[in-house]
Structures are given as C-alpha cells and as structure tokens.
Amino acid sequence: MSVYPTTFVSYSWDDDSHKQWVAELAARLRGDGVDTRLDQWHAVPGDQLPQFMEREIRENHYVMVICTPNYKRKSDSRSGGVGYEGDIMTAEVLTT
C-alpha cells in the first residue's frame, strides 16, 4: 500500500459540472500528497463496479464522502452506486 495516506472519493454523479468539480478536488488532494482513488480515473468500461466499490472502500485509509442533496437522497433510499457504497461503509463500521 502507498506510503501516502489513501482515500476513496464517494460522490453522486449529479451532473457533468459536479463530476468535474470532484475530479478537480481529487487532483488537488493528490497534489497535496493524498493518494486519491476516483472512479473517473480507476474504473474502466467492463469493470465490475460493485467489486471496484467494495475494494476501494476496504483498501483505502479513508473514504471521503462528497455530500449533496442528491447524494443524501440516494443514500437514504439505498439507490444506485451511492446506496451500495453506503451499505458497504455501514458494514465496515459495524465489523471493525
């Protein structure tokens, strides 16, 4: 694992400008020495996204959650990738 702190960024794909903002934030974190994992950079077409999300949540030092009203809505209703990541994070908290 990296000698730098590692973080996985969890966010909802609200729109293209939000996705760009998240990518810019992740790039700034990298510039500041945080080994940042982002689906836009590390998941490719054909990847098993549930497996990608599980691995990133479990193998990084931190998970950074970018909360927006849409993220909260998806998390509360356990829908889409946000809902799945929420389930994984809850399980990790309960088992550690």
Coordinates of C-alpha atoms in Angstrom, one line a residue, residues 18-67:
H18 CA -20.2 18.3 -10.4
K19 CA -18.2 15.4 -11.7
Q20 CA -15.6 17.8 -13.0
W21 CA -15.5 19.6 -9.6
V22 CA -15.0 16.3 -7.8
A23 CA -12.1 15.4 -10.2
E24 CA -10.5 18.8 -9.6
L25 CA -10.8 18.3 -5.8
A26 CA -9.2 14.8 -6.2
A27 CA -6.4 16.3 -8.3
R28 CA -5.7 18.9 -5.6
L29 CA -5.6 16.2 -2.9
R30 CA -3.1 14.3 -5.0
G31 CA -1.0 17.5 -5.4
D32 CA -1.1 17.7 -1.6
G33 CA 0.2 14.2 -1.1
V34 CA -3.0 12.2 -0.7
D35 CA -3.1 9.1 -2.9
T36 CA -6.7 9.7 -4.1
R37 CA -8.8 7.0 -5.8
L38 CA -11.6 8.1 -8.0
D39 CA -13.9 6.1 -10.3
Q40 CA -13.3 8.5 -13.1
W41 CA -9.6 7.5 -13.0
H42 CA -9.6 4.0 -11.8
A43 CA -12.7 2.2 -13.2
V44 CA -12.8 1.4 -16.8
P45 CA -15.7 0.1 -19.0
G46 CA -16.2 -3.6 -18.4
D47 CA -15.1 -3.4 -14.7
Q48 CA -17.4 -4.9 -12.2
L49 CA -18.4 -1.7 -10.4
P50 CA -19.7 -3.4 -7.2
Q51 CA -16.3 -5.1 -6.8
F52 CA -14.5 -1.8 -7.5
M53 CA -16.5 0.0 -4.9
E54 CA -16.0 -2.8 -2.3
R55 CA -12.3 -2.9 -2.9
E56 CA -11.8 0.9 -2.7
I57 CA -13.8 1.2 0.5
R58 CA -12.0 -1.6 2.2
E59 CA -8.4 -1.0 1.0
N60 CA -8.0 2.8 1.5
H61 CA -7.2 4.6 4.7
Y62 CA -10.1 6.9 4.3
V63 CA -13.4 7.3 2.4
M64 CA -14.2 10.9 1.5
V65 CA -18.0 11.4 1.0
I66 CA -19.0 14.4 -1.1
C67 CA -22.5 15.2 0.2

